[in-house]
PDB file of C-alpha atoms in Angstrom:
ATOM      1  CA  UNK A   1      20.230   2.937  14.073  1.00 66.00           C
ATOM      2  CA  UNK A   2      17.480   0.470  13.231  1.00 90.00           C
ATOM      3  CA  UNK A   3      14.133   0.875  11.547  1.00 95.00           C
ATOM      4  CA  UNK A   4      11.016   1.035  13.704  1.00 97.00           C
ATOM      5  CA  UNK A   5       7.354   0.924  12.713  1.00 98.00           C
ATOM      6  CA  UNK A   6       5.118   3.632  14.199  1.00 98.00           C
ATOM      7  CA  UNK A   7       1.328   3.606  13.953  1.00 98.00           C
ATOM      8  CA  UNK A   8       0.213   6.792  12.205  1.00 98.00           C
ATOM      9  CA  UNK A   9      -1.984   8.908  14.448  1.00 97.00           C
ATOM     10  CA  UNK A  10      -1.032  12.598  14.279  1.00 97.00           C
ATOM     11  CA  UNK A  11      -1.347  15.176  11.483  1.00 97.00           C
ATOM     12  CA  UNK A  12       2.467  15.349  11.386  1.00 97.00           C
ATOM     13  CA  UNK A  13       2.723  11.592  10.872  1.00 98.00           C
ATOM     14  CA  UNK A  14       0.080  11.761   8.133  1.00 98.00           C
ATOM     15  CA  UNK A  15       2.073  14.542   6.439  1.00 98.00           C
ATOM     16  CA  UNK A  16       5.265  12.436   6.615  1.00 98.00           C
ATOM     17  CA  UNK A  17       3.423   9.439   5.138  1.00 97.00           C
ATOM     18  CA  UNK A  18       2.044  11.573   2.294  1.00 98.00           C
ATOM     19  CA  UNK A  19       5.498  12.975   1.507  1.00 97.00           C
ATOM     20  CA  UNK A  20       6.884   9.433   1.235  1.00 98.00           C
ATOM     21  CA  UNK A  21       3.903   8.405  -0.917  1.00 97.00           C
ATOM     22  CA  UNK A  22       4.386  11.246  -3.371  1.00 96.00           C
ATOM     23  CA  UNK A  23       8.091  10.508  -3.795  1.00 97.00           C
ATOM     24  CA  UNK A  24       7.687   6.740  -4.160  1.00 96.00           C
ATOM     25  CA  UNK A  25       4.661   6.951  -6.456  1.00 94.00           C
ATOM     26  CA  UNK A  26       6.592   9.169  -8.869  1.00 95.00           C
ATOM     27  CA  UNK A  27       9.627   6.864  -8.761  1.00 95.00           C
ATOM     28  CA  UNK A  28       7.437   3.803  -9.310  1.00 93.00           C
ATOM     29  CA  UNK A  29       4.706   4.927 -11.665  1.00 94.00           C
ATOM     30  CA  UNK A  30       5.907   7.881 -13.774  1.00 94.00           C
ATOM     31  CA  UNK A  31       7.115   5.506 -16.483  1.00 92.00           C
ATOM     32  CA  UNK A  32       4.156   3.091 -16.154  1.00 91.00           C
ATOM     33  CA  UNK A  33       1.211   5.491 -16.249  1.00 92.00           C
ATOM     34  CA  UNK A  34       0.003   8.278 -18.564  1.00 93.00           C
ATOM     35  CA  UNK A  35       1.109  11.859 -17.828  1.00 91.00           C
ATOM     36  CA  UNK A  36      -0.913  13.393 -15.007  1.00 95.00           C
ATOM     37  CA  UNK A  37      -2.190  10.125 -13.547  1.00 96.00           C
ATOM     38  CA  UNK A  38       0.371   9.928 -10.729  1.00 95.00           C
ATOM     39  CA  UNK A  39      -0.484  13.432  -9.505  1.00 96.00           C
ATOM     40  CA  UNK A  40      -4.189  12.620  -9.718  1.00 97.00           C
ATOM     41  CA  UNK A  41      -3.784   9.347  -7.803  1.00 96.00           C
ATOM     42  CA  UNK A  42      -1.579  10.887  -5.095  1.00 96.00           C
ATOM     43  CA  UNK A  43      -4.202  13.565  -4.494  1.00 96.00           C
ATOM     44  CA  UNK A  44      -7.088  11.065  -4.609  1.00 96.00           C
ATOM     45  CA  UNK A  45      -5.516   8.311  -2.476  1.00 96.00           C
ATOM     46  CA  UNK A  46      -2.525   9.688  -0.559  1.00 96.00           C
ATOM     47  CA  UNK A  47      -3.248  13.323   0.280  1.00 97.00           C
ATOM     48  CA  UNK A  48      -3.672  14.190   3.968  1.00 98.00           C
ATOM     49  CA  UNK A  49      -7.424  14.565   3.398  1.00 97.00           C
ATOM     50  CA  UNK A  50      -7.670  11.135   1.731  1.00 97.00           C
ATOM     51  CA  UNK A  51      -5.581   9.397   4.410  1.00 98.00           C
ATOM     52  CA  UNK A  52      -7.592  10.958   7.254  1.00 98.00           C
ATOM     53  CA  UNK A  53     -10.816   9.846   5.555  1.00 97.00           C
ATOM     54  CA  UNK A  54      -9.526   6.298   5.001  1.00 97.00           C
ATOM     55  CA  UNK A  55      -8.556   6.029   8.665  1.00 97.00           C
ATOM     56  CA  UNK A  56     -11.795   7.522  10.016  1.00 97.00           C
ATOM     57  CA  UNK A  57     -14.317   5.994   7.622  1.00 96.00           C
ATOM     58  CA  UNK A  58     -12.798   2.802   6.190  1.00 96.00           C
ATOM     59  CA  UNK A  59     -10.838   1.365   9.112  1.00 96.00           C
ATOM     60  CA  UNK A  60      -7.411   1.863   7.541  1.00 97.00           C
ATOM     61  CA  UNK A  61      -4.343   1.448   9.713  1.00 98.00           C
ATOM     62  CA  UNK A  62      -1.121   3.063   8.579  1.00 98.00           C
ATOM     63  CA  UNK A  63       2.378   2.444   9.932  1.00 98.00           C
ATOM     64  CA  UNK A  64       5.441   4.542   9.104  1.00 98.00           C
ATOM     65  CA  UNK A  65       8.883   3.020   8.754  1.00 98.00           C
ATOM     66  CA  UNK A  66      11.203   5.334  10.662  1.00 98.00           C
ATOM     67  CA  UNK A  67      14.949   5.530  11.083  1.00 97.00           C
ATOM     68  CA  UNK A  68      15.318   7.991  13.907  1.00 94.00           C
ATOM     69  CA  UNK A  69      12.935  10.758  12.876  1.00 92.00           C
ATOM     70  CA  UNK A  70      13.274  10.087   9.139  1.00 96.00           C
ATOM     71  CA  UNK A  71      10.309   8.423   7.432  1.00 97.00           C
ATOM     72  CA  UNK A  72      11.269   6.170   4.543  1.00 97.00           C
ATOM     73  CA  UNK A  73       8.263   3.965   3.989  1.00 98.00           C
ATOM     74  CA  UNK A  74       4.839   2.914   5.099  1.00 98.00           C
ATOM     75  CA  UNK A  75       2.234   0.202   4.988  1.00 98.00           C
ATOM     76  CA  UNK A  76      -1.516   0.747   4.900  1.00 98.00           C
ATOM     77  CA  UNK A  77      -4.211  -1.876   5.335  1.00 98.00           C
ATOM     78  CA  UNK A  78      -7.842  -2.215   6.329  1.00 98.00           C
ATOM     79  CA  UNK A  79      -9.288  -5.254   8.121  1.00 97.00           C
ATOM     80  CA  UNK A  80     -12.766  -6.228   6.887  1.00 96.00           C
ATOM     81  CA  UNK A  81     -12.551  -3.665   4.074  1.00 95.00           C
ATOM     82  CA  UNK A  82     -15.877  -3.455   2.239  1.00 92.00           C
ATOM     83  CA  UNK A  83     -17.261  -6.234   4.462  1.00 92.00           C
ATOM     84  CA  UNK A  84     -14.752  -8.889   3.393  1.00 94.00           C
ATOM     85  CA  UNK A  85     -13.363 -11.509   5.789  1.00 95.00           C
ATOM     86  CA  UNK A  86      -9.851 -10.421   4.837  1.00 97.00           C
ATOM     87  CA  UNK A  87      -7.408  -7.609   5.346  1.00 98.00           C
ATOM     88  CA  UNK A  88      -7.116  -5.356   2.315  1.00 98.00           C
ATOM     89  CA  UNK A  89      -3.435  -4.474   1.943  1.00 98.00           C
ATOM     90  CA  UNK A  90      -3.664  -1.150   0.192  1.00 96.00           C
ATOM     91  CA  UNK A  91      -0.086   0.080   0.195  1.00 94.00           C
ATOM     92  CA  UNK A  92       3.499  -0.953   0.897  1.00 97.00           C
ATOM     93  CA  UNK A  93       5.898   1.755  -0.228  1.00 96.00           C
ATOM     94  CA  UNK A  94       9.574   2.240   0.576  1.00 97.00           C
ATOM     95  CA  UNK A  95      12.017   4.912  -0.532  1.00 97.00           C
ATOM     96  CA  UNK A  96      15.167   3.620  -2.248  1.00 97.00           C
ATOM     97  CA  UNK A  97      17.165   4.194   0.960  1.00 96.00           C
ATOM     98  CA  UNK A  98      14.866   1.875   2.911  1.00 97.00           C
ATOM     99  CA  UNK A  99      14.763  -0.948   0.366  1.00 96.00           C
ATOM    100  CA  UNK A 100      16.691  -4.195   0.718  1.00 94.00           C
ATOM    101  CA  UNK A 101      16.444  -4.130   4.511  1.00 95.00           C
ATOM    102  CA  UNK A 102      13.700  -6.698   5.129  1.00 95.00           C
ATOM    103  CA  UNK A 103      10.981  -4.093   5.532  1.00 97.00           C
ATOM    104  CA  UNK A 104       8.506  -5.626   3.082  1.00 97.00           C
ATOM    105  CA  UNK A 105       8.531  -8.785   5.198  1.00 97.00           C
ATOM    106  CA  UNK A 106       7.968  -6.675   8.330  1.00 97.00           C
ATOM    107  CA  UNK A 107       5.157  -4.678   6.674  1.00 98.00           C
ATOM    108  CA  UNK A 108       3.422  -7.870   5.595  1.00 98.00           C
ATOM    109  CA  UNK A 109       3.833  -9.242   9.122  1.00 97.00           C
ATOM    110  CA  UNK A 110       1.937  -6.218  10.479  1.00 98.00           C
ATOM    111  CA  UNK A 111      -0.944  -6.914   8.073  1.00 98.00           C
ATOM    112  CA  UNK A 112      -0.899 -10.634   8.918  1.00 97.00           C
ATOM    113  CA  UNK A 113      -0.952  -9.879  12.640  1.00 97.00           C
ATOM    114  CA  UNK A 114      -3.993  -7.643  12.149  1.00 97.00           C
ATOM    115  CA  UNK A 115      -5.720 -10.377  10.135  1.00 97.00           C
ATOM    116  CA  UNK A 116      -5.029 -13.013  12.772  1.00 96.00           C
ATOM    117  CA  UNK A 117      -6.115 -10.713  15.592  1.00 96.00           C
ATOM    118  CA  UNK A 118      -9.419 -10.141  13.774  1.00 95.00           C
ATOM    119  CA  UNK A 119      -9.810 -13.861  12.949  1.00 96.00           C
ATOM    120  CA  UNK A 120      -9.649 -13.173   9.207  1.00 97.00           C
ATOM    121  CA  UNK A 121      -8.783 -15.761   6.580  1.00 95.00           C
ATOM    122  CA  UNK A 122      -6.350 -13.852   4.380  1.00 97.00           C
ATOM    123  CA  UNK A 123      -4.910 -10.735   2.859  1.00 98.00           C
ATOM    124  CA  UNK A 124      -6.026  -9.258  -0.469  1.00 98.00           C
ATOM    125  CA  UNK A 125      -4.199  -6.631  -2.516  1.00 98.00           C
ATOM    126  CA  UNK A 126      -4.076  -5.064  -5.939  1.00 97.00           C
ATOM    127  CA  UNK A 127      -0.860  -4.592  -7.894  1.00 97.00           C
ATOM    128  CA  UNK A 128      -0.370  -2.751 -11.163  1.00 96.00           C
ATOM    129  CA  UNK A 129       0.043  -5.283 -13.985  1.00 97.00           C
ATOM    130  CA  UNK A 130       3.168  -3.502 -15.216  1.00 95.00           C
ATOM    131  CA  UNK A 131       4.835  -3.248 -11.794  1.00 95.00           C
ATOM    132  CA  UNK A 132       6.590  -6.573 -12.287  1.00 96.00           C
ATOM    133  CA  UNK A 133       8.973  -6.120  -9.365  1.00 94.00           C
ATOM    134  CA  UNK A 134       6.154  -5.663  -6.841  1.00 96.00           C
ATOM    135  CA  UNK A 135       4.216  -8.513  -8.425  1.00 97.00           C
ATOM    136  CA  UNK A 136       7.177 -10.868  -7.993  1.00 97.00           C
ATOM    137  CA  UNK A 137       7.779  -9.712  -4.423  1.00 97.00           C
ATOM    138  CA  UNK A 138       4.186 -10.522  -3.490  1.00 98.00           C
ATOM    139  CA  UNK A 139       4.442 -13.931  -5.174  1.00 98.00           C
ATOM    140  CA  UNK A 140       7.619 -14.569  -3.156  1.00 97.00           C
ATOM    141  CA  UNK A 141       5.645 -13.926   0.034  1.00 97.00           C
ATOM    142  CA  UNK A 142       2.891 -16.392  -0.881  1.00 98.00           C
ATOM    143  CA  UNK A 143       0.329 -14.265  -2.697  1.00 98.00           C
ATOM    144  CA  UNK A 144      -1.516 -15.822  -5.639  1.00 98.00           C
ATOM    145  CA  UNK A 145      -3.172 -13.988  -8.513  1.00 98.00           C
ATOM    146  CA  UNK A 146      -6.941 -14.457  -8.470  1.00 98.00           C
ATOM    147  CA  UNK A 147      -8.239 -11.851 -10.923  1.00 97.00           C
ATOM    148  CA  UNK A 148      -7.318  -9.238 -13.478  1.00 98.00           C
ATOM    149  CA  UNK A 149      -9.271  -5.970 -13.127  1.00 98.00           C
ATOM    150  CA  UNK A 150      -9.459  -2.557 -14.709  1.00 97.00           C
ATOM    151  CA  UNK A 151     -10.978   0.079 -12.436  1.00 96.00           C
ATOM    152  CA  UNK A 152     -12.128   3.526 -13.541  1.00 97.00           C
ATOM    153  CA  UNK A 153     -10.810   6.050 -11.006  1.00 96.00           C
ATOM    154  CA  UNK A 154     -12.136   9.182 -12.703  1.00 96.00           C
ATOM    155  CA  UNK A 155     -10.717  11.930 -14.913  1.00 95.00           C
ATOM    156  CA  UNK A 156     -10.282   9.395 -17.734  1.00 94.00           C
ATOM    157  CA  UNK A 157      -7.781   7.310 -15.725  1.00 95.00           C
ATOM    158  CA  UNK A 158      -7.939   3.618 -14.862  1.00 96.00           C
ATOM    159  CA  UNK A 159      -6.037   1.265 -12.607  1.00 95.00           C
ATOM    160  CA  UNK A 160      -5.024  -1.882 -14.498  1.00 96.00           C
ATOM    161  CA  UNK A 161      -4.310  -4.393 -11.751  1.00 97.00           C
ATOM    162  CA  UNK A 162      -4.021  -7.963 -10.666  1.00 98.00           C
ATOM    163  CA  UNK A 163      -5.824  -8.954  -7.489  1.00 98.00           C
ATOM    164  CA  UNK A 164      -3.641 -11.174  -5.331  1.00 98.00           C
ATOM    165  CA  UNK A 165      -4.579 -13.094  -2.199  1.00 98.00           C
ATOM    166  CA  UNK A 166      -2.609 -14.812   0.528  1.00 98.00           C
ATOM    167  CA  UNK A 167      -4.612 -17.326   2.553  1.00 97.00           C
ATOM    168  CA  UNK A 168      -3.704 -17.565   6.236  1.00 95.00           C
TER     169      UNK A 168
END
């Protein structure tokens, strides 16, 4: 059975996305971030309430990667985020079972298609400076580092990221 991408629309799909996010964030960031920060970030950025708000108020589009009924990844992006002439690629997360199957390429293609449909000039993302695998994957797909930023996200936590851009 192949993987399909489904636009997230229902509360059940949001719940599936959030379950994937929590699992992948812990696998990815538990060793990179201080204790407690992953739980804080999941609640702040990937809880059902946060996802619903992002979709309703910030123009986010989320797509689940499904094999049958099983969700194993997702991509989230927002065209014209904060008034920019770009798509902001907020998230590409895959469970270990869904990795190595060409899904990052497919997720990026969804974001590129949205950018082209909107007549936008590129895709912007942030990647944790210590997540070297993700950083190299984005470089492989044509993203270039443009800035280094540290963003206060509350509760004494920061995101220490590179900003990367792919021009279309």
